[in-house]
């Protein structure tokens, strides 16, 4: 009987992470969608931090806005919210 070989599937779901980018932001920027539970968690964590007054919040108001070329360059892996820019890092 021949042995069956299993192929390990590639990445099925996009996952977030932290990556270094060339652009450096002067103050943290949080991109969020008001109707997103995960965005709400990121916003709450930011508000509880000591740096809450220093963070700029940018709203992704329409679900299609996270597919614009500007946002895709910022978050090419997941194109989801929330996303945060800190110094030269992008957290997704």
CSV table of N, CA, C and O in Angstrom, one decimal:
chain,number,residue,atom,x,y,z
A,1,UNK,N,0.8,-1.2,0.0
A,1,UNK,CA,0.0,0.0,0.0
A,1,UNK,C,0.9,1.3,0.0
A,1,UNK,O,1.8,1.4,0.8
A,2,UNK,N,0.6,2.2,-0.9
A,2,UNK,CA,1.4,3.4,-1.0
A,2,UNK,C,1.1,4.4,0.1
A,2,UNK,O,-0.1,4.5,0.5
A,3,UNK,N,2.1,5.0,0.6
A,3,UNK,CA,1.9,6.0,1.7
A,3,UNK,C,1.3,7.3,1.1
A,3,UNK,O,1.7,7.7,0.1
A,4,UNK,N,0.3,7.8,1.8
A,4,UNK,CA,-0.3,9.1,1.4
A,4,UNK,C,0.5,10.2,1.9
A,4,UNK,O,0.9,10.2,3.1
A,5,UNK,N,0.8,11.2,1.1
A,5,UNK,CA,1.5,12.3,1.6
A,5,UNK,C,0.6,13.5,1.8
A,5,UNK,O,-0.3,13.7,0.9
A,6,UNK,N,0.7,14.1,2.9
A,6,UNK,CA,-0.2,15.3,3.1
A,6,UNK,C,0.6,16.6,2.8
A,6,UNK,O,1.7,16.7,3.2
A,7,UNK,N,-0.1,17.4,2.2
A,7,UNK,CA,0.4,18.8,2.0
A,7,UNK,C,0.0,19.7,3.1
A,7,UNK,O,-1.2,19.7,3.4
A,8,UNK,N,0.9,20.4,3.6
A,8,UNK,CA,0.5,21.4,4.6
A,8,UNK,C,0.0,22.6,3.9
A,8,UNK,O,0.6,23.1,3.0
A,9,UNK,N,-1.3,23.0,4.3
A,9,UNK,CA,-1.8,24.2,3.6
A,9,UNK,C,-1.0,25.4,3.9
A,9,UNK,O,-0.4,25.5,5.0
A,10,UNK,N,-1.1,26.3,2.9
A,10,UNK,CA,-0.4,27.6,3.2
A,10,UNK,C,-1.2,28.4,4.2
A,10,UNK,O,-2.1,27.9,4.8
A,11,UNK,N,-0.9,29.7,4.3
A,11,UNK,CA,-1.6,30.5,5.3
A,11,UNK,C,-3.0,30.7,4.8
A,11,UNK,O,-3.3,31.2,3.8
A,12,UNK,N,-3.9,30.2,5.7
A,12,UNK,CA,-5.4,30.3,5.3
A,12,UNK,C,-6.0,31.6,5.7
A,12,UNK,O,-6.8,32.1,5.0
A,13,UNK,N,-5.6,32.1,6.8
A,13,UNK,CA,-6.1,33.4,7.3
A,13,UNK,C,-4.9,34.4,7.5
A,13,UNK,O,-3.8,34.0,7.9
A,14,UNK,N,-5.2,35.6,7.2
A,14,UNK,CA,-4.2,36.6,7.4
A,14,UNK,C,-4.0,36.8,8.9
A,14,UNK,O,-4.9,36.7,9.7
A,15,UNK,N,-2.8,37.1,9.2
A,15,UNK,CA,-2.5,37.3,10.6
A,15,UNK,C,-1.7,38.6,10.8
A,15,UNK,O,-1.0,39.0,9.9
A,16,UNK,N,-1.8,39.2,11.9
A,16,UNK,CA,-1.2,40.5,12.1
A,16,UNK,C,0.2,40.3,12.6
A,16,UNK,O,0.8,39.2,12.7
A,17,UNK,N,0.9,41.4,12.8
A,17,UNK,CA,2.2,41.4,13.3
A,17,UNK,C,2.8,42.8,13.4
A,17,UNK,O,2.1,43.8,13.3
A,18,UNK,N,4.1,42.9,13.5
A,18,UNK,CA,4.8,44.2,13.6
A,18,UNK,C,5.9,44.1,12.5
A,18,UNK,O,6.6,43.2,12.4
A,19,UNK,N,5.9,45.2,11.7
A,19,UNK,CA,6.9,45.3,10.7
A,19,UNK,C,7.5,46.7,10.7
A,19,UNK,O,6.9,47.6,11.1
A,20,UNK,N,8.8,46.7,10.2
A,20,UNK,CA,9.5,48.0,10.1
A,20,UNK,C,9.3,48.6,8.7
A,20,UNK,O,9.3,47.9,7.8
A,21,UNK,N,9.0,49.9,8.7
A,21,UNK,CA,8.8,50.6,7.4
A,21,UNK,C,9.8,51.7,7.3
A,21,UNK,O,10.4,52.1,8.3
A,22,UNK,N,9.9,52.3,6.1
A,22,UNK,CA,10.8,53.4,5.9
A,22,UNK,C,10.2,54.7,6.5
A,22,UNK,O,11.0,55.5,6.9
A,23,UNK,N,8.9,54.9,6.4
A,23,UNK,CA,8.3,56.1,6.9
A,23,UNK,C,8.3,56.1,8.4
A,23,UNK,O,8.0,55.1,9.1
A,24,UNK,N,8.6,57.3,9.0
A,24,UNK,CA,8.7,57.5,10.4
A,24,UNK,C,7.6,58.5,10.8
A,24,UNK,O,7.6,59.6,10.2
A,25,UNK,N,6.7,58.1,11.7
A,25,UNK,CA,5.6,59.1,12.1
A,25,UNK,C,6.1,59.8,13.4
A,25,UNK,O,6.7,59.2,14.2
A,26,UNK,N,5.7,61.0,13.5
A,26,UNK,CA,6.1,61.8,14.7
A,26,UNK,C,5.3,61.4,15.9
A,26,UNK,O,5.8,61.5,17.0
A,27,UNK,N,4.1,61.1,15.7
A,27,UNK,CA,3.2,60.6,16.8
A,27,UNK,C,2.4,59.4,16.4
A,27,UNK,O,2.2,59.2,15.2
A,28,UNK,N,2.1,58.5,17.3
A,28,UNK,CA,1.3,57.3,16.9
A,28,UNK,C,0.0,57.6,16.2
A,28,UNK,O,-0.6,58.6,16.5
A,29,UNK,N,-0.3,56.8,15.2
A,29,UNK,CA,-1.6,56.9,14.5
A,29,UNK,C,-2.3,55.5,14.6
A,29,UNK,O,-1.7,54.5,14.3
A,30,UNK,N,-3.6,55.6,15.0
A,30,UNK,CA,-4.4,54.4,15.1
A,30,UNK,C,-5.5,54.5,14.1
A,30,UNK,O,-6.2,55.4,14.1
A,31,UNK,N,-5.5,53.5,13.2
A,31,UNK,CA,-6.6,53.4,12.2
A,31,UNK,C,-7.6,52.5,12.7
A,31,UNK,O,-7.3,51.3,13.1
A,32,UNK,N,-8.9,52.9,12.8
A,32,UNK,CA,-9.9,52.1,13.3
A,32,UNK,C,-11.2,52.3,12.6
A,32,UNK,O,-11.4,53.3,12.0
A,33,UNK,N,-12.0,51.2,12.7
A,33,UNK,CA,-13.4,51.2,12.1
A,33,UNK,C,-14.4,51.2,13.3
A,33,UNK,O,-14.3,50.3,14.1
A,34,UNK,N,-15.2,52.2,13.4
A,34,UNK,CA,-16.1,52.4,14.6
A,34,UNK,C,-16.9,51.1,14.9
A,34,UNK,O,-17.2,50.8,16.0
A,35,UNK,N,-17.3,50.4,13.9
A,35,UNK,CA,-18.2,49.2,14.1
A,35,UNK,C,-17.4,47.9,14.4
A,35,UNK,O,-18.0,46.9,14.6
A,36,UNK,N,-16.1,48.0,14.5
A,36,UNK,CA,-15.3,46.8,14.7
A,36,UNK,C,-15.0,46.5,16.1
A,36,UNK,O,-14.5,47.4,16.8
A,37,UNK,N,-15.3,45.4,16.6
A,37,UNK,CA,-15.0,45.0,18.0
A,37,UNK,C,-13.5,45.0,18.3
A,37,UNK,O,-13.1,45.6,19.3
A,38,UNK,N,-12.7,44.5,17.3
A,38,UNK,CA,-11.2,44.6,17.5
A,38,UNK,C,-10.7,46.0,17.5
A,38,UNK,O,-9.8,46.3,18.3
A,39,UNK,N,-11.3,46.9,16.7
A,39,UNK,CA,-10.9,48.3,16.7
A,39,UNK,C,-11.2,48.9,18.1
A,39,UNK,O,-10.4,49.7,18.6
A,40,UNK,N,-12.4,48.5,18.6
A,40,UNK,CA,-12.7,49.0,19.9
A,40,UNK,C,-11.8,48.6,21.0
A,40,UNK,O,-11.5,49.4,21.9
A,41,UNK,N,-11.3,47.4,20.9
A,41,UNK,CA,-10.3,46.9,21.9
A,41,UNK,C,-9.0,47.7,21.8
A,41,UNK,O,-8.4,48.1,22.8
A,42,UNK,N,-8.6,47.9,20.6
A,42,UNK,CA,-7.3,48.7,20.4
A,42,UNK,C,-7.5,50.2,20.9
A,42,UNK,O,-6.6,50.7,21.5
A,43,UNK,N,-8.7,50.7,20.6
A,43,UNK,CA,-8.9,52.1,21.1
A,43,UNK,C,-9.0,52.2,22.6
A,43,UNK,O,-8.4,53.1,23.2
A,44,UNK,N,-9.6,51.2,23.2
A,44,UNK,CA,-9.7,51.2,24.7
A,44,UNK,C,-8.3,51.0,25.3
A,44,UNK,O,-7.9,51.8,26.2
A,45,UNK,N,-7.5,50.2,24.8
A,45,UNK,CA,-6.1,50.0,25.2
A,45,UNK,C,-5.3,51.3,25.1
A,45,UNK,O,-4.6,51.7,26.0
A,46,UNK,N,-5.5,51.9,24.0
A,46,UNK,CA,-4.8,53.2,23.7
A,46,UNK,C,-5.3,54.3,24.7
A,46,UNK,O,-4.5,55.0,25.3
A,47,UNK,N,-6.6,54.3,25.0
A,47,UNK,CA,-7.1,55.3,25.9
A,47,UNK,C,-6.6,55.1,27.3
A,47,UNK,O,-6.5,56.0,28.1
A,48,UNK,N,-6.4,53.8,27.7
A,48,UNK,CA,-5.9,53.5,29.0
A,48,UNK,C,-4.4,53.7,29.2
A,48,UNK,O,-3.9,53.8,30.3
A,49,UNK,N,-3.7,53.9,28.1
A,49,UNK,CA,-2.3,54.1,28.2
A,49,UNK,C,-1.9,55.5,28.6
A,49,UNK,O,-2.8,56.4,28.6
A,50,UNK,N,-0.7,55.7,29.0
A,50,UNK,CA,-0.2,57.0,29.4
A,50,UNK,C,0.0,58.0,28.2
A,50,UNK,O,0.2,59.1,28.4
A,51,UNK,N,-0.1,57.4,27.0
A,51,UNK,CA,0.2,58.2,25.8
A,51,UNK,C,-1.1,58.6,25.1
A,51,UNK,O,-1.1,59.0,23.9
A,52,UNK,N,-2.2,58.4,25.7
A,52,UNK,CA,-3.5,58.6,25.0
A,52,UNK,C,-3.7,59.9,24.3
A,52,UNK,O,-4.2,60.0,23.2
A,53,UNK,N,-3.2,61.0,24.9
A,53,UNK,CA,-3.3,62.3,24.4
A,53,UNK,C,-2.4,62.5,23.2
A,53,UNK,O,-2.5,63.5,22.4
A,54,UNK,N,-1.4,61.7,22.9
A,54,UNK,CA,-0.5,61.8,21.9
A,54,UNK,C,-0.8,61.0,20.6
A,54,UNK,O,-0.2,61.2,19.6
A,55,UNK,N,-1.9,60.2,20.7
A,55,UNK,CA,-2.3,59.4,19.5
A,55,UNK,C,-3.3,60.0,18.6
A,55,UNK,O,-4.3,60.6,19.1
A,56,UNK,N,-3.0,60.0,17.3
A,56,UNK,CA,-4.0,60.5,16.4
A,56,UNK,C,-4.8,59.3,15.9
A,56,UNK,O,-4.3,58.2,15.6
A,57,UNK,N,-6.2,59.5,15.9
A,57,UNK,CA,-7.1,58.4,15.5
A,57,UNK,C,-7.6,58.8,14.1
A,57,UNK,O,-8.1,59.9,13.9
A,58,UNK,N,-7.4,57.8,13.2
A,58,UNK,CA,-7.9,58.0,11.8
A,58,UNK,C,-9.0,56.9,11.6
A,58,UNK,O,-8.8,55.7,11.9
A,59,UNK,N,-10.2,57.4,11.2
A,59,UNK,CA,-11.3,56.4,11.1
A,59,UNK,C,-11.4,55.9,9.6
A,59,UNK,O,-11.3,56.7,8.7
A,60,UNK,N,-11.5,54.6,9.5
A,60,UNK,CA,-11.8,54.0,8.2
A,60,UNK,C,-13.3,53.8,8.3
A,60,UNK,O,-13.9,52.9,8.9
A,61,UNK,N,-14.0,54.8,7.7
A,61,UNK,CA,-15.5,54.9,7.9
A,61,UNK,C,-16.3,53.9,7.0
A,61,UNK,O,-17.4,53.6,7.3
A,62,UNK,N,-15.8,53.5,5.9
A,62,UNK,CA,-16.5,52.6,5.0
A,62,UNK,C,-15.6,51.4,4.8
A,62,UNK,O,-14.4,51.4,4.7
A,63,UNK,N,-16.3,50.2,4.8
A,63,UNK,CA,-15.6,49.0,4.7
A,63,UNK,C,-14.6,48.9,3.5
A,63,UNK,O,-13.6,48.3,3.6
A,64,UNK,N,-14.9,49.6,2.4
A,64,UNK,CA,-14.1,49.6,1.2
A,64,UNK,C,-12.8,50.4,1.4
A,64,UNK,O,-11.9,50.3,0.6
A,65,UNK,N,-12.8,51.3,2.4
A,65,UNK,CA,-11.7,52.2,2.6
A,65,UNK,C,-10.4,51.5,2.9
A,65,UNK,O,-9.3,52.0,2.6
A,66,UNK,N,-10.5,50.3,3.5
A,66,UNK,CA,-9.3,49.6,3.8
A,66,UNK,C,-8.7,48.9,2.6
A,66,UNK,O,-7.7,48.2,2.7
A,67,UNK,N,-9.3,49.1,1.4
A,67,UNK,CA,-8.7,48.5,0.2
A,67,UNK,C,-8.2,49.6,-0.8
A,67,UNK,O,-7.8,49.3,-1.9
A,68,UNK,N,-8.1,50.8,-0.3
A,68,UNK,CA,-7.5,51.9,-1.1
A,68,UNK,C,-6.0,51.7,-1.2
A,68,UNK,O,-5.4,51.0,-0.3
A,69,UNK,N,-5.3,52.1,-2.2
A,69,UNK,CA,-3.9,51.9,-2.4
A,69,UNK,C,-3.1,52.4,-1.2
A,69,UNK,O,-2.1,51.8,-0.7
A,70,UNK,N,-3.5,53.5,-0.6
A,70,UNK,CA,-2.7,54.1,0.6
A,70,UNK,C,-2.8,53.1,1.8
A,70,UNK,O,-1.8,52.9,2.4
A,71,UNK,N,-4.0,52.6,2.0
A,71,UNK,CA,-4.1,51.7,3.2
A,71,UNK,C,-3.5,50.3,2.9
A,71,UNK,O,-2.9,49.7,3.8
A,72,UNK,N,-3.6,49.8,1.7
A,72,UNK,CA,-3.0,48.6,1.3
A,72,UNK,C,-1.4,48.7,1.5
A,72,UNK,O,-0.8,47.7,1.9
A,73,UNK,N,-0.8,49.8,1.2
A,73,UNK,CA,0.6,50.0,1.4
A,73,UNK,C,0.9,50.0,2.9
A,73,UNK,O,2.0,49.4,3.3
A,74,UNK,N,0.0,50.5,3.7
A,74,UNK,CA,0.2,50.5,5.1
A,74,UNK,C,0.1,49.1,5.7
A,74,UNK,O,0.8,48.7,6.6
A,75,UNK,N,-0.9,48.4,5.3
A,75,UNK,CA,-1.2,47.0,5.8
A,75,UNK,C,-1.5,46.0,4.7
A,75,UNK,O,-2.6,45.6,4.5
A,76,UNK,N,-0.5,45.6,4.0
A,76,UNK,CA,-0.7,44.8,2.8
A,76,UNK,C,-1.1,43.4,3.1
A,76,UNK,O,-1.7,42.7,2.3
A,77,UNK,N,-0.8,42.9,4.3
A,77,UNK,CA,-1.0,41.5,4.6
A,77,UNK,C,-2.5,41.2,4.9
A,77,UNK,O,-3.1,40.3,4.4
A,78,UNK,N,-3.1,42.0,5.8
A,78,UNK,CA,-4.5,41.8,6.2
A,78,UNK,C,-5.5,42.8,5.7
A,78,UNK,O,-6.6,42.5,5.6
A,79,UNK,N,-5.0,44.0,5.4
A,79,UNK,CA,-5.9,45.1,4.9
A,79,UNK,C,-7.1,45.3,5.9
A,79,UNK,O,-8.2,45.6,5.5
A,80,UNK,N,-6.9,45.0,7.2
A,80,UNK,CA,-7.9,45.0,8.2
A,80,UNK,C,-7.6,46.1,9.2
A,80,UNK,O,-6.5,46.7,9.2
A,81,UNK,N,-8.6,46.4,10.0
A,81,UNK,CA,-8.4,47.4,11.1
A,81,UNK,C,-8.5,46.6,12.4
A,81,UNK,O,-9.2,45.5,12.4
A,82,UNK,N,-7.9,47.0,13.5
A,82,UNK,CA,-7.1,48.2,13.6
A,82,UNK,C,-5.7,48.0,13.1
A,82,UNK,O,-5.2,46.9,13.0
A,83,UNK,N,-5.1,49.1,12.8
A,83,UNK,CA,-3.7,49.2,12.4
A,83,UNK,C,-3.1,50.4,13.2
A,83,UNK,O,-3.8,51.4,13.3
A,84,UNK,N,-1.9,50.2,13.7
A,84,UNK,CA,-1.3,51.4,14.4
A,84,UNK,C,0.1,51.6,13.8
A,84,UNK,O,0.9,50.7,13.6
A,85,UNK,N,0.4,52.9,13.6
A,85,UNK,CA,1.8,53.3,13.2
A,85,UNK,C,2.4,53.9,14.4
A,85,UNK,O,1.9,54.8,15.0
A,86,UNK,N,3.6,53.4,14.8
A,86,UNK,CA,4.4,54.0,15.9
A,86,UNK,C,5.8,54.1,15.4
A,86,UNK,O,6.4,53.0,15.1
A,87,UNK,N,6.4,55.3,15.4
A,87,UNK,CA,7.7,55.5,15.0
A,87,UNK,C,7.9,54.9,13.6
A,87,UNK,O,7.3,55.4,12.6
A,88,UNK,N,8.8,53.9,13.4
A,88,UNK,CA,8.9,53.3,12.1
A,88,UNK,C,8.4,51.9,12.0
A,88,UNK,O,8.8,51.1,11.2
A,89,UNK,N,7.4,51.7,12.9
A,89,UNK,CA,6.7,50.3,13.0
A,89,UNK,C,5.2,50.4,12.6
A,89,UNK,O,4.6,51.5,12.8
A,90,UNK,N,4.7,49.4,12.0
A,90,UNK,CA,3.3,49.2,11.7
A,90,UNK,C,2.8,48.0,12.4
A,90,UNK,O,3.4,46.9,12.2
A,91,UNK,N,1.9,48.1,13.3
A,91,UNK,CA,1.3,47.0,14.1
A,91,UNK,C,-0.1,46.7,13.5
A,91,UNK,O,-0.9,47.6,13.4
A,92,UNK,N,-0.3,45.4,13.2
A,92,UNK,CA,-1.5,45.0,12.6
A,92,UNK,C,-2.1,43.8,13.3
A,92,UNK,O,-1.4,43.2,14.1
